[in-house]
Short mmCIF file of C-alpha atoms and ligand atoms in Angstrom, two decimals:
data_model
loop_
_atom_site.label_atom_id
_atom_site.label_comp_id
_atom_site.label_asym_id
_atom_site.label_seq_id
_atom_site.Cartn_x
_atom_site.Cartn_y
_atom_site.Cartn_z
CA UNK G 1 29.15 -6.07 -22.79
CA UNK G 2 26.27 -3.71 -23.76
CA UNK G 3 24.07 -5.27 -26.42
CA UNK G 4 23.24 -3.45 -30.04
CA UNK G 5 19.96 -3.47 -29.27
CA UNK G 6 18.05 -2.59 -25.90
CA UNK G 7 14.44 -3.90 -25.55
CA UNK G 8 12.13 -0.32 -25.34
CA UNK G 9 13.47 2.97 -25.62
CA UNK G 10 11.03 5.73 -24.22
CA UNK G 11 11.50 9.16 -25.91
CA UNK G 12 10.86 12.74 -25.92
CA UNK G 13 9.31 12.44 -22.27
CA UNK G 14 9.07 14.48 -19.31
CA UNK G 15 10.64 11.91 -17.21
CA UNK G 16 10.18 12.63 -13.06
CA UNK G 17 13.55 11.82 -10.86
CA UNK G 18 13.92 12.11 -7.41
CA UNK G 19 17.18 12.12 -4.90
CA UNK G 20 19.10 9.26 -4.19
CA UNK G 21 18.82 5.42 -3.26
CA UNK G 22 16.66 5.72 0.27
CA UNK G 23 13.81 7.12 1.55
CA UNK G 24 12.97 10.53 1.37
CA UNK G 25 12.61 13.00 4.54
CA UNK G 26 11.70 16.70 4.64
CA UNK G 27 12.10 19.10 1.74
CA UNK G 28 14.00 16.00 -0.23
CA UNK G 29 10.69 14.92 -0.42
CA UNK G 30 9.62 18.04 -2.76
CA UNK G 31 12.93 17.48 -4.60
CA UNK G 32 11.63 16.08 -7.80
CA UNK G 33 13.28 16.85 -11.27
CA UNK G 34 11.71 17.07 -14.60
CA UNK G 35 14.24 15.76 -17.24
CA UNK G 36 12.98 16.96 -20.55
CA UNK G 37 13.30 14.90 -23.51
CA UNK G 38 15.70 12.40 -22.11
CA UNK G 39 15.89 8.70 -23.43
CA UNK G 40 14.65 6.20 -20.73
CA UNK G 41 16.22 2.28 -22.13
CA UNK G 42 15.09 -0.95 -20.94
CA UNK G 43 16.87 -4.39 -21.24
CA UNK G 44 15.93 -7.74 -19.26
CA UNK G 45 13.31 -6.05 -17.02
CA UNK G 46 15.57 -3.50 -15.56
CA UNK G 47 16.33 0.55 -16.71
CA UNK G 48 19.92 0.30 -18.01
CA UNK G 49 20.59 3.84 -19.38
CA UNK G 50 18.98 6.98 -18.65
CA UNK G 51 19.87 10.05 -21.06
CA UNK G 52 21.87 7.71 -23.66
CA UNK G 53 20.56 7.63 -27.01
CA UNK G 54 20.92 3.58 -27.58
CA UNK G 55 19.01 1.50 -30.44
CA UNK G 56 15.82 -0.75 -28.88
CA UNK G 57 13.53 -3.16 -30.68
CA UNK G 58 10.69 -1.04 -29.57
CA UNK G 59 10.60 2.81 -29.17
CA UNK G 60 8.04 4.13 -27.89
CA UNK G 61 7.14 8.08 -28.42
CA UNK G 62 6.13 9.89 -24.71
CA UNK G 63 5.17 12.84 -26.84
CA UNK G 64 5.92 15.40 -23.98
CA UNK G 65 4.12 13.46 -21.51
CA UNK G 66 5.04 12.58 -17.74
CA UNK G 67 6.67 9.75 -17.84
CA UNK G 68 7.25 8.28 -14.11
CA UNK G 69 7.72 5.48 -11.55
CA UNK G 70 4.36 3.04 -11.52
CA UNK G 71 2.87 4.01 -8.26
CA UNK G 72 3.62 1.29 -5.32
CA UNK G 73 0.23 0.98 -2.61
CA UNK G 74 1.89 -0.02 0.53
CA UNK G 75 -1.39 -0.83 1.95
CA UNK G 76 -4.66 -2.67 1.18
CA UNK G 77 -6.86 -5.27 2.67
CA UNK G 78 -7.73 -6.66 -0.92
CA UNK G 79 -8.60 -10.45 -0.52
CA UNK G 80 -12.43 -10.29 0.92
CA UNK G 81 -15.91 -11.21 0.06
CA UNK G 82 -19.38 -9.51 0.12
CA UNK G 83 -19.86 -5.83 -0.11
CA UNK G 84 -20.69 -3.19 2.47
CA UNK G 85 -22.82 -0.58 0.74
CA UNK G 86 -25.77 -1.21 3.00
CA UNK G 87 -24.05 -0.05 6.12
CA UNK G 88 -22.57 2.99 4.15
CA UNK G 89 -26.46 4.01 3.99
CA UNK G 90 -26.96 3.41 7.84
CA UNK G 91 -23.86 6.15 8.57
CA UNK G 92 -24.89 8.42 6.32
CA UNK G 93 -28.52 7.82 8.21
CA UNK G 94 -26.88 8.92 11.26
CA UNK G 95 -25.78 5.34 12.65
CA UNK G 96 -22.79 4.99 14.65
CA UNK G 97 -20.22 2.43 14.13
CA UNK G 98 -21.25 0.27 17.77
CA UNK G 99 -24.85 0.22 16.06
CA UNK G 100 -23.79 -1.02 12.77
CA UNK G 101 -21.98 -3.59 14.45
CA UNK G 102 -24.23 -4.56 16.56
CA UNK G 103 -26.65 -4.71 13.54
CA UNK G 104 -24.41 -7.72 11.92
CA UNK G 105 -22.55 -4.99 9.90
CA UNK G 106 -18.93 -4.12 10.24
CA UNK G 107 -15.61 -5.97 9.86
CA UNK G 108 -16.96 -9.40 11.36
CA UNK G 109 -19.55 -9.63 8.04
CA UNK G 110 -16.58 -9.31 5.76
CA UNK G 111 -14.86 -12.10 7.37
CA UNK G 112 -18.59 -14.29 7.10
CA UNK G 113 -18.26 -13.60 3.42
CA UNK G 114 -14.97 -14.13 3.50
CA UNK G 115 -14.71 -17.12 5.05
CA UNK G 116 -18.27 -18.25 3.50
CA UNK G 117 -16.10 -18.04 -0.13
CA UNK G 118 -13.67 -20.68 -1.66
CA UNK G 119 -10.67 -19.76 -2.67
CA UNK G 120 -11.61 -19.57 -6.39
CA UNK G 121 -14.05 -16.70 -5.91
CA UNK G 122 -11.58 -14.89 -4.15
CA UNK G 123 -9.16 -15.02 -6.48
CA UNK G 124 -11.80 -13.62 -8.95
CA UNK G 125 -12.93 -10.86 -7.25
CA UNK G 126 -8.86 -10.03 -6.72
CA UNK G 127 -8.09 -10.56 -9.78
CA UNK G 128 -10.64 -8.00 -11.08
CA UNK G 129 -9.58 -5.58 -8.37
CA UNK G 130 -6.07 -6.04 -9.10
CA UNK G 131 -6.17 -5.32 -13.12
CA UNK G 132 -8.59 -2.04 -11.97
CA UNK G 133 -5.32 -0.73 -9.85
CA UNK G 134 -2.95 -1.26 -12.56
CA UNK G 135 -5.28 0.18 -14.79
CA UNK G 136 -5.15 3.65 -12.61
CA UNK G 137 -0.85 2.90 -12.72
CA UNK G 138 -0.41 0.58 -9.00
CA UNK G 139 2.54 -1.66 -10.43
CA UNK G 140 3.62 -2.66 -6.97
CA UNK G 141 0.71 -3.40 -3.83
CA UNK G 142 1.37 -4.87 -0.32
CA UNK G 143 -1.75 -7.01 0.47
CA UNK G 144 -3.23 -8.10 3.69
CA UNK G 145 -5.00 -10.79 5.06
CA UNK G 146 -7.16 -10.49 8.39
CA UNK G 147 -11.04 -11.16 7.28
CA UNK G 148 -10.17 -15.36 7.71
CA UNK G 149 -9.46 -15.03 11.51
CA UNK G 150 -9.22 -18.51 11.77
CA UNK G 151 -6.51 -20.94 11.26
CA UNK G 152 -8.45 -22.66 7.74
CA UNK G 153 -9.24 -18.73 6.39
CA UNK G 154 -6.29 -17.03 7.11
CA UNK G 155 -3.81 -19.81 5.66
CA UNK G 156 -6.67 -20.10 2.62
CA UNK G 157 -6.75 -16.12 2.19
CA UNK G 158 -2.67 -16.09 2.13
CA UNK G 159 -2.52 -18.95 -0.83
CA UNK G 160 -5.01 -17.02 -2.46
CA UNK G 161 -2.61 -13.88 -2.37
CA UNK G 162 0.51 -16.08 -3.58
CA UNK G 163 -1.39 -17.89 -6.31
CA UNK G 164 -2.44 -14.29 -7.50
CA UNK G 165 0.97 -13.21 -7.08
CA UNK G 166 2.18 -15.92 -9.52
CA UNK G 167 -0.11 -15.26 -12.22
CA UNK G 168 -0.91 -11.09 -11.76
CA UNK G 169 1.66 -8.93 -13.56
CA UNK G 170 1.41 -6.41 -10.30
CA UNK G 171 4.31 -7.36 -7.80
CA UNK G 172 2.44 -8.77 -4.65
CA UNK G 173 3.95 -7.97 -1.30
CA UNK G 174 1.59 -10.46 1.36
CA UNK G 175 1.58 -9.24 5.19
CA UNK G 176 0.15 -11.43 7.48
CA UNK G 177 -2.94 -9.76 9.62
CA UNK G 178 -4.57 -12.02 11.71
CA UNK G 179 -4.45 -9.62 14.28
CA UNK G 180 -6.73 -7.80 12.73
CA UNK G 181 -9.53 -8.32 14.95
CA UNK G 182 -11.15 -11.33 17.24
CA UNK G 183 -13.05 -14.39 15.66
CA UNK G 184 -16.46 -14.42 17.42
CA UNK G 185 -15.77 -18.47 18.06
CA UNK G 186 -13.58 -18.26 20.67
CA UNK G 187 -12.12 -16.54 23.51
CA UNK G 188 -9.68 -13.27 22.95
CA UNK G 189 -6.36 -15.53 25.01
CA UNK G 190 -7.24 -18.89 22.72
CA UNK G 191 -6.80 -16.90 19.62
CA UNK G 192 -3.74 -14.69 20.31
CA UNK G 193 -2.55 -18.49 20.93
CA UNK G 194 -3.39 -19.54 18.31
CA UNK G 195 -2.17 -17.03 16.17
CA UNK G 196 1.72 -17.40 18.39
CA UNK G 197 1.73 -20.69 18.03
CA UNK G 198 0.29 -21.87 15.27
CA UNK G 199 -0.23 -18.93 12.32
CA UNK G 200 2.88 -17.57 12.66
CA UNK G 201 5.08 -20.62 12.61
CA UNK G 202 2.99 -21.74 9.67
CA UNK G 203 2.85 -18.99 7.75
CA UNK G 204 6.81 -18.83 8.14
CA UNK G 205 7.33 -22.65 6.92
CA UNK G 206 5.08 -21.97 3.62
CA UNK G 207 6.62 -18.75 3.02
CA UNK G 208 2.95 -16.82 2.79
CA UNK G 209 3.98 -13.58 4.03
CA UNK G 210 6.77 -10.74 4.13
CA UNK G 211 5.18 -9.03 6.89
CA UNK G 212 3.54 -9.84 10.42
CA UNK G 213 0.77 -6.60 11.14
CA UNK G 214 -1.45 -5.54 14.14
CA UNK G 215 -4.31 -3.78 14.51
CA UNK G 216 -3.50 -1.62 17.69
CA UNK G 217 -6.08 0.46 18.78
CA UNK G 218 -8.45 0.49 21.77
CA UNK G 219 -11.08 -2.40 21.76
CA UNK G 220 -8.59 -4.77 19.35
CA UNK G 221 -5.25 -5.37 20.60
CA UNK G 222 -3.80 -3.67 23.04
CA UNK G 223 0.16 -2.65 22.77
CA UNK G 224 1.23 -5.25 24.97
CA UNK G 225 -0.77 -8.24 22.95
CA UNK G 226 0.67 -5.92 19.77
CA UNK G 227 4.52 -6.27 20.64
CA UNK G 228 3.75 -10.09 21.84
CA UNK G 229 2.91 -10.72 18.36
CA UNK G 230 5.06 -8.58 16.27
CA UNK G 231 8.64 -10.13 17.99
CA UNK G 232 7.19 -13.51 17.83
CA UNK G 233 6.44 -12.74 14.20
CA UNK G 234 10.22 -11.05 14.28
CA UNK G 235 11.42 -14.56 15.37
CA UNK G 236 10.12 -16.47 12.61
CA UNK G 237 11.36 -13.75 9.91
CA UNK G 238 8.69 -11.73 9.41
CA UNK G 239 9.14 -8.22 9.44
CA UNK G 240 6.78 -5.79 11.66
CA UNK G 241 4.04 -3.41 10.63
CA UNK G 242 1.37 -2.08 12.78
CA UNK G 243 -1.51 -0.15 12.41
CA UNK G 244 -1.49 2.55 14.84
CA UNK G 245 -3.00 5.69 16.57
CA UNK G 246 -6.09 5.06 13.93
CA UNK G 247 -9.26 6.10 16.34
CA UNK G 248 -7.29 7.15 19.42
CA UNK G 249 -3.85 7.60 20.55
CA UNK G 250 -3.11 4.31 20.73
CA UNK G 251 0.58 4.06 22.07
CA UNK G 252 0.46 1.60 18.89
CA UNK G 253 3.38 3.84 16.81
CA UNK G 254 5.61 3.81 19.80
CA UNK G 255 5.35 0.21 20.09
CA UNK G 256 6.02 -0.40 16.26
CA UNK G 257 9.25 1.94 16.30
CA UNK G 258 10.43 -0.35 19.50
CA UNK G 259 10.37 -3.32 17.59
CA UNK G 260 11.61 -2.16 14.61
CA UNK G 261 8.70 -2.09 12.43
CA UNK G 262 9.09 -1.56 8.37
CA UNK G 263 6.13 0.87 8.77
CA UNK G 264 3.50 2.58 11.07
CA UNK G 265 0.27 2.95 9.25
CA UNK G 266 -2.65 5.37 9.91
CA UNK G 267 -1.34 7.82 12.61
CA UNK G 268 -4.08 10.16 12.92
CA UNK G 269 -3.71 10.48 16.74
CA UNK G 270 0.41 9.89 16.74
CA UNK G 271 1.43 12.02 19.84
CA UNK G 272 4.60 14.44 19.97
CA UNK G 273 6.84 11.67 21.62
CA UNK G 274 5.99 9.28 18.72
CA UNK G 275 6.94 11.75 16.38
CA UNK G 276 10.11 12.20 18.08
CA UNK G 277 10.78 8.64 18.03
CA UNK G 278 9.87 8.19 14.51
CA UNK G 279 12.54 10.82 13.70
CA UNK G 280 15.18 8.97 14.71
CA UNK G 281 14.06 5.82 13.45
CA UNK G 282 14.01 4.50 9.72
CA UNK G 283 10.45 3.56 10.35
CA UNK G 284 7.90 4.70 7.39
CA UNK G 285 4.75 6.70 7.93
CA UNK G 286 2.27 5.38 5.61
CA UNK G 287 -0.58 7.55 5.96
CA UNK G 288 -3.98 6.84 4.58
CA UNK G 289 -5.88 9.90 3.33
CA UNK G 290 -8.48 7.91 1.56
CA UNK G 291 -9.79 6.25 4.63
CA UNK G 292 -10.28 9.66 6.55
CA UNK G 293 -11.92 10.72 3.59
CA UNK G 294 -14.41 7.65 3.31
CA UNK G 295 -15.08 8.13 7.17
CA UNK G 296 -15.76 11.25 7.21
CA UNK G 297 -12.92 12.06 9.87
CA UNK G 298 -12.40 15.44 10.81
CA UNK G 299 -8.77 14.89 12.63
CA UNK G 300 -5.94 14.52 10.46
CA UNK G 301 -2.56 13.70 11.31
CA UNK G 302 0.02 16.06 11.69
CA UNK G 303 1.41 15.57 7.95
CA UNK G 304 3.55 19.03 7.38
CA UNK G 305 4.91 18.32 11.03
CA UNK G 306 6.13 14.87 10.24
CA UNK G 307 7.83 16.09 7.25
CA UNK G 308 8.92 18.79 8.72
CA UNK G 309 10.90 16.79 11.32
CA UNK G 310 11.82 14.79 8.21
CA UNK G 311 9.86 11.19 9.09
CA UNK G 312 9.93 9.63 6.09
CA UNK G 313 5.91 9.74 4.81
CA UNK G 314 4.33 7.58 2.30
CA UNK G 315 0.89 6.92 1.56
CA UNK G 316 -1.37 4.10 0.48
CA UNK G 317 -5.01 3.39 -0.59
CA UNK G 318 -6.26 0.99 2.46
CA UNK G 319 -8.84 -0.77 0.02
CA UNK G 320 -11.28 -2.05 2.05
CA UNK G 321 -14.66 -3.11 2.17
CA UNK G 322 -15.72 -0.75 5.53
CA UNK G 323 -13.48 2.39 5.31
CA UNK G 324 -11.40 3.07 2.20
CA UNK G 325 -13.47 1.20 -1.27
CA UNK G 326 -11.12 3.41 -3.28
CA UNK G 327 -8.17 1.40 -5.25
CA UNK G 328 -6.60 4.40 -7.33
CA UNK G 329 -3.42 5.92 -6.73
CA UNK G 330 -3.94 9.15 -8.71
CA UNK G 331 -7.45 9.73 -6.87
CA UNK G 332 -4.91 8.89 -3.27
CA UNK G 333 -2.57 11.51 -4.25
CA UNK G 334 -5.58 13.79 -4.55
CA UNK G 335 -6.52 13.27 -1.20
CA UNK G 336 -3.24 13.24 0.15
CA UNK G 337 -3.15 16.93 -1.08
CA UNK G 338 -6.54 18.06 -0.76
CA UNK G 339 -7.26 16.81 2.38
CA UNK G 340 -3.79 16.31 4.05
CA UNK G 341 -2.11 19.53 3.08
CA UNK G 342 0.79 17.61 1.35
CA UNK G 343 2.06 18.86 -1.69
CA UNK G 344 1.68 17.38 -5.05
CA UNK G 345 5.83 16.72 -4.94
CA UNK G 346 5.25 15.04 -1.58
CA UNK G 347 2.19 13.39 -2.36
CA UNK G 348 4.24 11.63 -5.42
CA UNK G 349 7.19 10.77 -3.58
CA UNK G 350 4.95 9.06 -1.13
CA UNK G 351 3.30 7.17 -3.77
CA UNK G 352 6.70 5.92 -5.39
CA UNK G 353 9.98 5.87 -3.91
CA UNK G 354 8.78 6.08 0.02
CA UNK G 355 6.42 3.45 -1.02
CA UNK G 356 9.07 1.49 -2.34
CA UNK G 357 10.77 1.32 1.60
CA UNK G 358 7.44 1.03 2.90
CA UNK G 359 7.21 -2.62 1.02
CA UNK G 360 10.83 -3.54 1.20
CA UNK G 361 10.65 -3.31 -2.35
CA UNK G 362 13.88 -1.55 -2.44
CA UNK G 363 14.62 -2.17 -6.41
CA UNK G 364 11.12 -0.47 -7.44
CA UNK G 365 9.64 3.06 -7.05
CA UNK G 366 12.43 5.65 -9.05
CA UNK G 367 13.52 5.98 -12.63
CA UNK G 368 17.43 4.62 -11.58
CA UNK G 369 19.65 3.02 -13.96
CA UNK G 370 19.41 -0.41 -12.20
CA UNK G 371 16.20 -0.70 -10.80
CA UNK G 372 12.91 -2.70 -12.37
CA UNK G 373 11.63 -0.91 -14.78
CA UNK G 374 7.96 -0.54 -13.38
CA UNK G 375 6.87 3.08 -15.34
CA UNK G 376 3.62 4.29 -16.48
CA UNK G 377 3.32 7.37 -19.43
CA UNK G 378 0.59 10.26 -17.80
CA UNK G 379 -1.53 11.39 -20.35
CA UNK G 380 -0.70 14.98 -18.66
CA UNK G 381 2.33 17.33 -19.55
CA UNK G 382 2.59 18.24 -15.93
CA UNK G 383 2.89 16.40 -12.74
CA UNK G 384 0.83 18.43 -11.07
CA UNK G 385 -2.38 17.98 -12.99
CA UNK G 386 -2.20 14.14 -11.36
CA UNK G 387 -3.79 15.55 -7.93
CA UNK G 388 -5.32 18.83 -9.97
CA UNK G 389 -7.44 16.77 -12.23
CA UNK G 390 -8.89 14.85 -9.33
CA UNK G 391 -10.73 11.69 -10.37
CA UNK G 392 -9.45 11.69 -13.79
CA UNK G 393 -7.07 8.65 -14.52
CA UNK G 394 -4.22 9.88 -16.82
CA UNK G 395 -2.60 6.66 -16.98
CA UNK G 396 -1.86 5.92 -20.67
CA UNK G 397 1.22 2.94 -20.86
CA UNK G 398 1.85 0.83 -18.12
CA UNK G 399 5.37 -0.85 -18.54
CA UNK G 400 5.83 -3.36 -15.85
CA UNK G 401 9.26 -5.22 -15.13
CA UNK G 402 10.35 -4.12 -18.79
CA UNK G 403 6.79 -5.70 -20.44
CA UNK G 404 4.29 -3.46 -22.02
CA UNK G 405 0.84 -4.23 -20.94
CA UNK G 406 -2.56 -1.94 -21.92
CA UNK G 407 -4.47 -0.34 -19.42
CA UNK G 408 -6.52 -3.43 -18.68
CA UNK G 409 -3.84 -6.06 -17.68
ZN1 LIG R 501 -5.56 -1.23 7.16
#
């Protein structure tokens, strides 16, 4: 029975659509339609009609303005303490990365702040960072945790993320990353113990995380400690990501497409037989233009070749302290064009709907009759002028799960 009254009606906006109920590959991905003027109604948290004129308790006037999916990050490293703006002066003094490190900067003084905080300062610096990405129109953000490497910090990081999840308007997808580097403490084999037989099983029971994730690359874990951890995660439900082919060709992509990972992330270096694989495989490509940027990187991956050979692409912001400080999804899509070649189409579709598979957040990331209805009003009468205005933030409305919320939270 359809009730007299819906609970928002959006009108007279330019509302973006894109092809069907899956990911998108090749030039599906640059299939996005403008529907012009179309009512957009919202009952119970979910879009029930598109293009029906019903009554609604609230209306609310797009006056010509893009009115579209809220953008989904599929990957950040949010939960961390301390700030590294000190060793962004030593690179751009000519410093490498081994000499940072080796001067107390890099990842391991994230995870001394990190593990120096308690859990309520981390939940206030999230907090803060989360109501800036909904601000820019992130309605949907897969979170990491990996600066705790320990069995206290990581389990303390993850309840931080589920407590934030519970009282944050943004849906909150965790992934588990102790294997994100090695705890100065102890030896290398002691912690990839630990983390088999004691994270992972724990992390399962308390139901902290969606996703297990590696960091694969030469000097961290190798492939073979990589799949060890991922099908062990696999075992205990949690569903593989990896971060792969980052610095170096790391074999890390072909190791996530053999155990059936939800995504491969990074891919800078990702050689012609992993893009072969990936082809055949329902794997996501989340690629991260903002880190490359932040770094400085001159290689890029090989974006209009993946599409091309129709891997599904989506991309993501990577907040982080060390390589990506950058939390906006609009700025993201900029990159993603200006520096990756992609399309503004693309770019979109990799911010939304590919997103959307890149989370398993299957039920989020298109206008569908059906889905949540996670949409943000663009204070732009073109799509385009999302990448073309770089740094601007058009984001005027941000309706999340059928609730209207202003552009602070
Ligand atoms: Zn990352």
């Amino acid at each position: 029975m359809t009730p007299d009254m819906r609970d928002i009606k959006i009108i007279n906006g330019k509302v973006l659509t894109f092809k069907g109920r899956k990911p998108l590959r090749g030039t599906d991905m640059g299939s996005i339609e403008v529907l012009k003027g179309v009512p957009v109604c919202i009952e119970d948290g979910r879009i029930v009609s598109i293009d029906k004129d019903e009554k609604a308790r609230e209306v609310i006037d797009a006056h010509g303005k893009i009115v579209m999916p809220g953008f989904i990050d599929p990957h950040t490293h949010l939960i961390f303490a301390g700030s590294r703006e000190r060793e962004f002066g030593l690179r751009l003094s000519g410093k490498s990365y081994m000499e940072i490190r080796e001067s107390d900067g890099g990842i391991l003084s994230t995870v001394r702040a990190t593990r120096e905080a308690s859990s309520e300062e981390l939940i206030f610096l999230a907090r803060k960072r989360l109501d800036y990405a909904l601000s820019w129109g992130t309605t949907t953000i897969e979170v990491k945790s990996g600066y705790g490497l320990s069995l206290k910090d990581e389990s303390k990081i993850l309840k931080v993320i589920k407590r934030l999840s519970e009282t944050h308007p943004i849906t909150i997808v965790p992934t588990f990353l102790g294997a994100h580097d090695f705890p100065p403490e102890i030896r290398r084999e002691e912690y990839i113990e630990l983390i088999i037989s004691e994270l992972i099983p724990k992390v399962s029971r308390e139901g902290l995380a969606r996703f297990c994730d590696v960091f694969c690359e030469e000097g961290v874990y190798t492939e073979e400690e990589s799949e060890r951890i991922l099908n062990e995660g696999k075992k205990f439900g949690l569903a593989p990501k990896i971060h792969a082919d980052e610095l170096k060709s790391s074999g890390g992509c072909e190791v996530g497409i053999r155990v059936g990972a939800t995504s491969c992330d990074h891919l800078i270096y990702i050689s012609e037989r992993e893009i072969e694989l990936m082809t055949k495989s329902d794997t996501i490509a989340v690629l991260l233009p903002g880190t490359s940027f932040f770094l400085s990187l001159k290689d890029k991956p090989p974006v209009r070749k993946m599409i091309q050979m129709e891997i599904p692409v989506a991309i993501g912001s990577d907040f982080n302290p060390g390589s990506s400080p950058i939390l906006s999804m609009p700025i993201i899509i900029g990159l993603a064009c200006l520096t990756y070649g992609m399309t503004p189409q693309k770019a979109i579709v990799a911010a939304t709907i590919n997103a959307a598979y890149a989370t398993g957040e299957k039920e989020r990331g298109s206008i569908e009759e059906g889905k949540w209805a996670d949409i943000i009003i663009l204070n732009v009468d073109d799509y385009r002028k999302i990448p073309y205005w770089f740094g601007y933030n058009p984001v005027e409305v941000v309706i999340k799960e059928g609730k209207r919320l202003d552009r602070k939270g």
